[in-house]
JSON list of C-alpha atoms in Angstrom, two decimals:
[
{"chain": "A", "resi": 219, "resn": "UNK", "atom": "CA", "xyz": [-17.96, 4.68, 48.44]},
{"chain": "A", "resi": 220, "resn": "UNK", "atom": "CA", "xyz": [-19.26, 6.31, 51.65]},
{"chain": "A", "resi": 221, "resn": "UNK", "atom": "CA", "xyz": [-17.65, 9.26, 52.70]},
{"chain": "A", "resi": 222, "resn": "UNK", "atom": "CA", "xyz": [-18.30, 11.19, 56.34]},
{"chain": "A", "resi": 223, "resn": "UNK", "atom": "CA", "xyz": [-16.94, 14.52, 56.15]},
{"chain": "A", "resi": 224, "resn": "UNK", "atom": "CA", "xyz": [-14.80, 14.98, 60.31]},
{"chain": "A", "resi": 225, "resn": "UNK", "atom": "CA", "xyz": [-17.15, 17.98, 61.70]},
{"chain": "A", "resi": 226, "resn": "UNK", "atom": "CA", "xyz": [-20.10, 15.50, 60.84]},
{"chain": "A", "resi": 227, "resn": "UNK", "atom": "CA", "xyz": [-18.46, 12.96, 63.13]},
{"chain": "A", "resi": 228, "resn": "UNK", "atom": "CA", "xyz": [-19.83, 13.30, 67.37]},
{"chain": "A", "resi": 229, "resn": "UNK", "atom": "CA", "xyz": [-17.49, 12.51, 70.19]},
{"chain": "A", "resi": 230, "resn": "UNK", "atom": "CA", "xyz": [-17.85, 8.92, 70.69]},
{"chain": "A", "resi": 231, "resn": "UNK", "atom": "CA", "xyz": [-18.24, 7.48, 67.42]},
{"chain": "A", "resi": 232, "resn": "UNK", "atom": "CA", "xyz": [-16.34, 5.23, 66.56]},
{"chain": "A", "resi": 233, "resn": "UNK", "atom": "CA", "xyz": [-13.51, 5.58, 64.78]},
{"chain": "A", "resi": 234, "resn": "UNK", "atom": "CA", "xyz": [-10.43, 2.93, 63.48]},
{"chain": "A", "resi": 235, "resn": "UNK", "atom": "CA", "xyz": [-7.30, 4.64, 62.38]},
{"chain": "A", "resi": 236, "resn": "UNK", "atom": "CA", "xyz": [-5.30, 2.30, 59.85]},
{"chain": "A", "resi": 237, "resn": "UNK", "atom": "CA", "xyz": [-2.03, 4.29, 59.21]},
{"chain": "A", "resi": 238, "resn": "UNK", "atom": "CA", "xyz": [1.36, 2.17, 60.33]},
{"chain": "A", "resi": 239, "resn": "UNK", "atom": "CA", "xyz": [1.97, 2.54, 63.60]},
{"chain": "A", "resi": 240, "resn": "UNK", "atom": "CA", "xyz": [4.31, 5.71, 63.66]},
{"chain": "A", "resi": 241, "resn": "UNK", "atom": "CA", "xyz": [1.65, 7.88, 62.22]},
{"chain": "A", "resi": 242, "resn": "UNK", "atom": "CA", "xyz": [-0.14, 6.54, 64.74]},
{"chain": "A", "resi": 243, "resn": "UNK", "atom": "CA", "xyz": [2.08, 7.28, 67.82]},
{"chain": "A", "resi": 244, "resn": "UNK", "atom": "CA", "xyz": [2.80, 10.71, 66.59]},
{"chain": "A", "resi": 245, "resn": "UNK", "atom": "CA", "xyz": [-0.62, 12.15, 67.17]},
{"chain": "A", "resi": 246, "resn": "UNK", "atom": "CA", "xyz": [-4.08, 10.25, 66.32]},
{"chain": "A", "resi": 247, "resn": "UNK", "atom": "CA", "xyz": [-7.31, 10.84, 67.38]},
{"chain": "A", "resi": 248, "resn": "UNK", "atom": "CA", "xyz": [-7.63, 9.50, 71.25]},
{"chain": "A", "resi": 249, "resn": "UNK", "atom": "CA", "xyz": [-10.19, 6.74, 71.98]},
{"chain": "A", "resi": 250, "resn": "UNK", "atom": "CA", "xyz": [-9.69, 5.02, 68.08]},
{"chain": "A", "resi": 251, "resn": "UNK", "atom": "CA", "xyz": [-8.87, 1.82, 67.44]},
{"chain": "A", "resi": 252, "resn": "UNK", "atom": "CA", "xyz": [-5.61, 1.87, 65.98]},
{"chain": "A", "resi": 253, "resn": "UNK", "atom": "CA", "xyz": [-5.13, -2.00, 63.44]},
{"chain": "A", "resi": 254, "resn": "UNK", "atom": "CA", "xyz": [-2.36, -0.94, 60.66]},
{"chain": "A", "resi": 255, "resn": "UNK", "atom": "CA", "xyz": [-3.89, -1.42, 57.06]},
{"chain": "A", "resi": 256, "resn": "UNK", "atom": "CA", "xyz": [-0.67, -3.47, 56.41]},
{"chain": "A", "resi": 257, "resn": "UNK", "atom": "CA", "xyz": [-2.15, -5.95, 58.93]},
{"chain": "A", "resi": 258, "resn": "UNK", "atom": "CA", "xyz": [-5.86, -5.06, 58.51]},
{"chain": "A", "resi": 259, "resn": "UNK", "atom": "CA", "xyz": [-6.84, -8.87, 57.33]},
{"chain": "A", "resi": 260, "resn": "UNK", "atom": "CA", "xyz": [-4.56, -10.79, 60.04]},
{"chain": "A", "resi": 261, "resn": "UNK", "atom": "CA", "xyz": [-6.07, -8.29, 62.46]},
{"chain": "A", "resi": 262, "resn": "UNK", "atom": "CA", "xyz": [-9.61, -8.11, 62.09]},
{"chain": "A", "resi": 263, "resn": "UNK", "atom": "CA", "xyz": [-10.96, -10.35, 64.54]},
{"chain": "A", "resi": 264, "resn": "UNK", "atom": "CA", "xyz": [-9.61, -7.21, 67.29]},
{"chain": "A", "resi": 265, "resn": "UNK", "atom": "CA", "xyz": [-12.13, -5.24, 65.18]},
{"chain": "A", "resi": 266, "resn": "UNK", "atom": "CA", "xyz": [-14.62, -7.36, 64.93]},
{"chain": "A", "resi": 267, "resn": "UNK", "atom": "CA", "xyz": [-14.68, -7.57, 68.69]},
{"chain": "A", "resi": 268, "resn": "UNK", "atom": "CA", "xyz": [-14.30, -3.92, 69.60]},
{"chain": "A", "resi": 269, "resn": "UNK", "atom": "CA", "xyz": [-16.72, -2.56, 66.82]},
{"chain": "A", "resi": 270, "resn": "UNK", "atom": "CA", "xyz": [-20.57, -1.16, 68.04]},
{"chain": "A", "resi": 271, "resn": "UNK", "atom": "CA", "xyz": [-22.72, -4.34, 66.80]},
{"chain": "A", "resi": 272, "resn": "UNK", "atom": "CA", "xyz": [-25.16, -2.60, 65.36]},
{"chain": "A", "resi": 273, "resn": "UNK", "atom": "CA", "xyz": [-22.77, 1.40, 64.89]},
{"chain": "A", "resi": 274, "resn": "UNK", "atom": "CA", "xyz": [-20.86, 2.35, 61.81]},
{"chain": "A", "resi": 275, "resn": "UNK", "atom": "CA", "xyz": [-16.87, 2.52, 61.63]},
{"chain": "A", "resi": 276, "resn": "UNK", "atom": "CA", "xyz": [-15.95, 5.38, 60.43]},
{"chain": "A", "resi": 277, "resn": "UNK", "atom": "CA", "xyz": [-12.44, 4.54, 59.02]},
{"chain": "A", "resi": 278, "resn": "UNK", "atom": "CA", "xyz": [-9.31, 7.16, 59.01]},
{"chain": "A", "resi": 279, "resn": "UNK", "atom": "CA", "xyz": [-6.35, 7.29, 57.37]},
{"chain": "A", "resi": 280, "resn": "UNK", "atom": "CA", "xyz": [-3.53, 10.27, 56.61]},
{"chain": "A", "resi": 281, "resn": "UNK", "atom": "CA", "xyz": [-5.80, 11.71, 54.20]},
{"chain": "A", "resi": 282, "resn": "UNK", "atom": "CA", "xyz": [-8.22, 9.20, 53.02]},
{"chain": "A", "resi": 283, "resn": "UNK", "atom": "CA", "xyz": [-6.39, 6.93, 50.63]},
{"chain": "A", "resi": 284, "resn": "UNK", "atom": "CA", "xyz": [-6.17, 4.21, 52.36]},
{"chain": "A", "resi": 285, "resn": "UNK", "atom": "CA", "xyz": [-8.95, 4.87, 54.49]},
{"chain": "A", "resi": 286, "resn": "UNK", "atom": "CA", "xyz": [-11.15, 4.08, 50.99]},
{"chain": "A", "resi": 287, "resn": "UNK", "atom": "CA", "xyz": [-9.69, 1.31, 50.35]},
{"chain": "A", "resi": 288, "resn": "UNK", "atom": "CA", "xyz": [-10.38, -0.02, 54.00]},
{"chain": "A", "resi": 289, "resn": "UNK", "atom": "CA", "xyz": [-13.80, 0.90, 53.97]},
{"chain": "A", "resi": 290, "resn": "UNK", "atom": "CA", "xyz": [-14.76, -1.00, 50.77]},
{"chain": "A", "resi": 291, "resn": "UNK", "atom": "CA", "xyz": [-12.94, -4.11, 51.94]},
{"chain": "A", "resi": 292, "resn": "UNK", "atom": "CA", "xyz": [-15.52, -3.94, 55.20]},
{"chain": "A", "resi": 293, "resn": "UNK", "atom": "CA", "xyz": [-18.20, -3.07, 52.68]},
{"chain": "A", "resi": 294, "resn": "UNK", "atom": "CA", "xyz": [-17.51, -6.06, 50.78]},
{"chain": "A", "resi": 295, "resn": "UNK", "atom": "CA", "xyz": [-18.12, -7.99, 54.61]},
{"chain": "A", "resi": 296, "resn": "UNK", "atom": "CA", "xyz": [-21.59, -6.77, 54.34]},
{"chain": "A", "resi": 297, "resn": "UNK", "atom": "CA", "xyz": [-20.13, -3.76, 57.60]},
{"chain": "A", "resi": 298, "resn": "UNK", "atom": "CA", "xyz": [-22.06, -0.28, 57.47]},
{"chain": "A", "resi": 299, "resn": "UNK", "atom": "CA", "xyz": [-18.21, 1.57, 56.80]},
{"chain": "A", "resi": 300, "resn": "UNK", "atom": "CA", "xyz": [-17.20, 5.23, 55.66]},
{"chain": "A", "resi": 301, "resn": "UNK", "atom": "CA", "xyz": [-13.52, 7.21, 54.88]},
{"chain": "A", "resi": 302, "resn": "UNK", "atom": "CA", "xyz": [-13.22, 9.59, 56.65]},
{"chain": "A", "resi": 303, "resn": "UNK", "atom": "CA", "xyz": [-12.94, 12.54, 53.97]},
{"chain": "A", "resi": 304, "resn": "UNK", "atom": "CA", "xyz": [-9.08, 14.15, 53.63]},
{"chain": "A", "resi": 305, "resn": "UNK", "atom": "CA", "xyz": [-7.85, 12.22, 57.31]},
{"chain": "A", "resi": 306, "resn": "UNK", "atom": "CA", "xyz": [-6.34, 13.14, 60.32]},
{"chain": "A", "resi": 307, "resn": "UNK", "atom": "CA", "xyz": [-5.05, 15.83, 58.20]},
{"chain": "A", "resi": 308, "resn": "UNK", "atom": "CA", "xyz": [-8.64, 17.36, 57.72]},
{"chain": "A", "resi": 309, "resn": "UNK", "atom": "CA", "xyz": [-8.73, 16.22, 61.81]},
{"chain": "A", "resi": 310, "resn": "UNK", "atom": "CA", "xyz": [-6.00, 18.76, 62.71]},
{"chain": "A", "resi": 311, "resn": "UNK", "atom": "CA", "xyz": [-7.95, 21.28, 60.28]},
{"chain": "A", "resi": 312, "resn": "UNK", "atom": "CA", "xyz": [-10.65, 21.03, 62.17]},
{"chain": "A", "resi": 313, "resn": "UNK", "atom": "CA", "xyz": [-9.25, 21.70, 65.23]},
{"chain": "A", "resi": 314, "resn": "UNK", "atom": "CA", "xyz": [-10.02, 18.13, 66.40]},
{"chain": "A", "resi": 315, "resn": "UNK", "atom": "CA", "xyz": [-7.47, 16.53, 69.46]},
{"chain": "A", "resi": 316, "resn": "UNK", "atom": "CA", "xyz": [-4.28, 14.95, 68.39]},
{"chain": "A", "resi": 317, "resn": "UNK", "atom": "CA", "xyz": [-2.93, 12.88, 71.22]},
{"chain": "A", "resi": 318, "resn": "UNK", "atom": "CA", "xyz": [0.06, 10.92, 70.50]},
{"chain": "A", "resi": 319, "resn": "UNK", "atom": "CA", "xyz": [0.66, 7.14, 72.62]},
{"chain": "A", "resi": 320, "resn": "UNK", "atom": "CA", "xyz": [1.41, 9.48, 76.03]},
{"chain": "A", "resi": 321, "resn": "UNK", "atom": "CA", "xyz": [-1.65, 11.43, 75.92]},
{"chain": "A", "resi": 322, "resn": "UNK", "atom": "CA", "xyz": [-0.06, 14.64, 75.30]},
{"chain": "A", "resi": 323, "resn": "UNK", "atom": "CA", "xyz": [-0.31, 16.80, 72.47]},
{"chain": "A", "resi": 324, "resn": "UNK", "atom": "CA", "xyz": [0.23, 15.13, 69.08]},
{"chain": "A", "resi": 325, "resn": "UNK", "atom": "CA", "xyz": [0.65, 15.66, 65.11]},
{"chain": "A", "resi": 326, "resn": "UNK", "atom": "CA", "xyz": [-0.43, 14.40, 62.12]},
{"chain": "A", "resi": 327, "resn": "UNK", "atom": "CA", "xyz": [2.77, 13.12, 59.92]}
]
């Protein structure tokens, strides 16, 4: 499965967060698109509209398990998608900013 390390992501890279609402509200990467894995198939059109036409979709969850499943699904659809290794836990450890729903400093739960 295609995987990318958090340190390889540049500011502005497209990020899809597939964690559930409570996890997202507690803390997420600013600018990420949030579509929970539990709603992913029903909301797939939102991703198609928001994702860059010729760009890669970097899929993230808390630790990498759910995002791996979504990455495999996207790859089966012919979409250039990669799993972010270590998920939001690795994101926070790498010192990347995490914000809550109010735009204040958040936490990964």
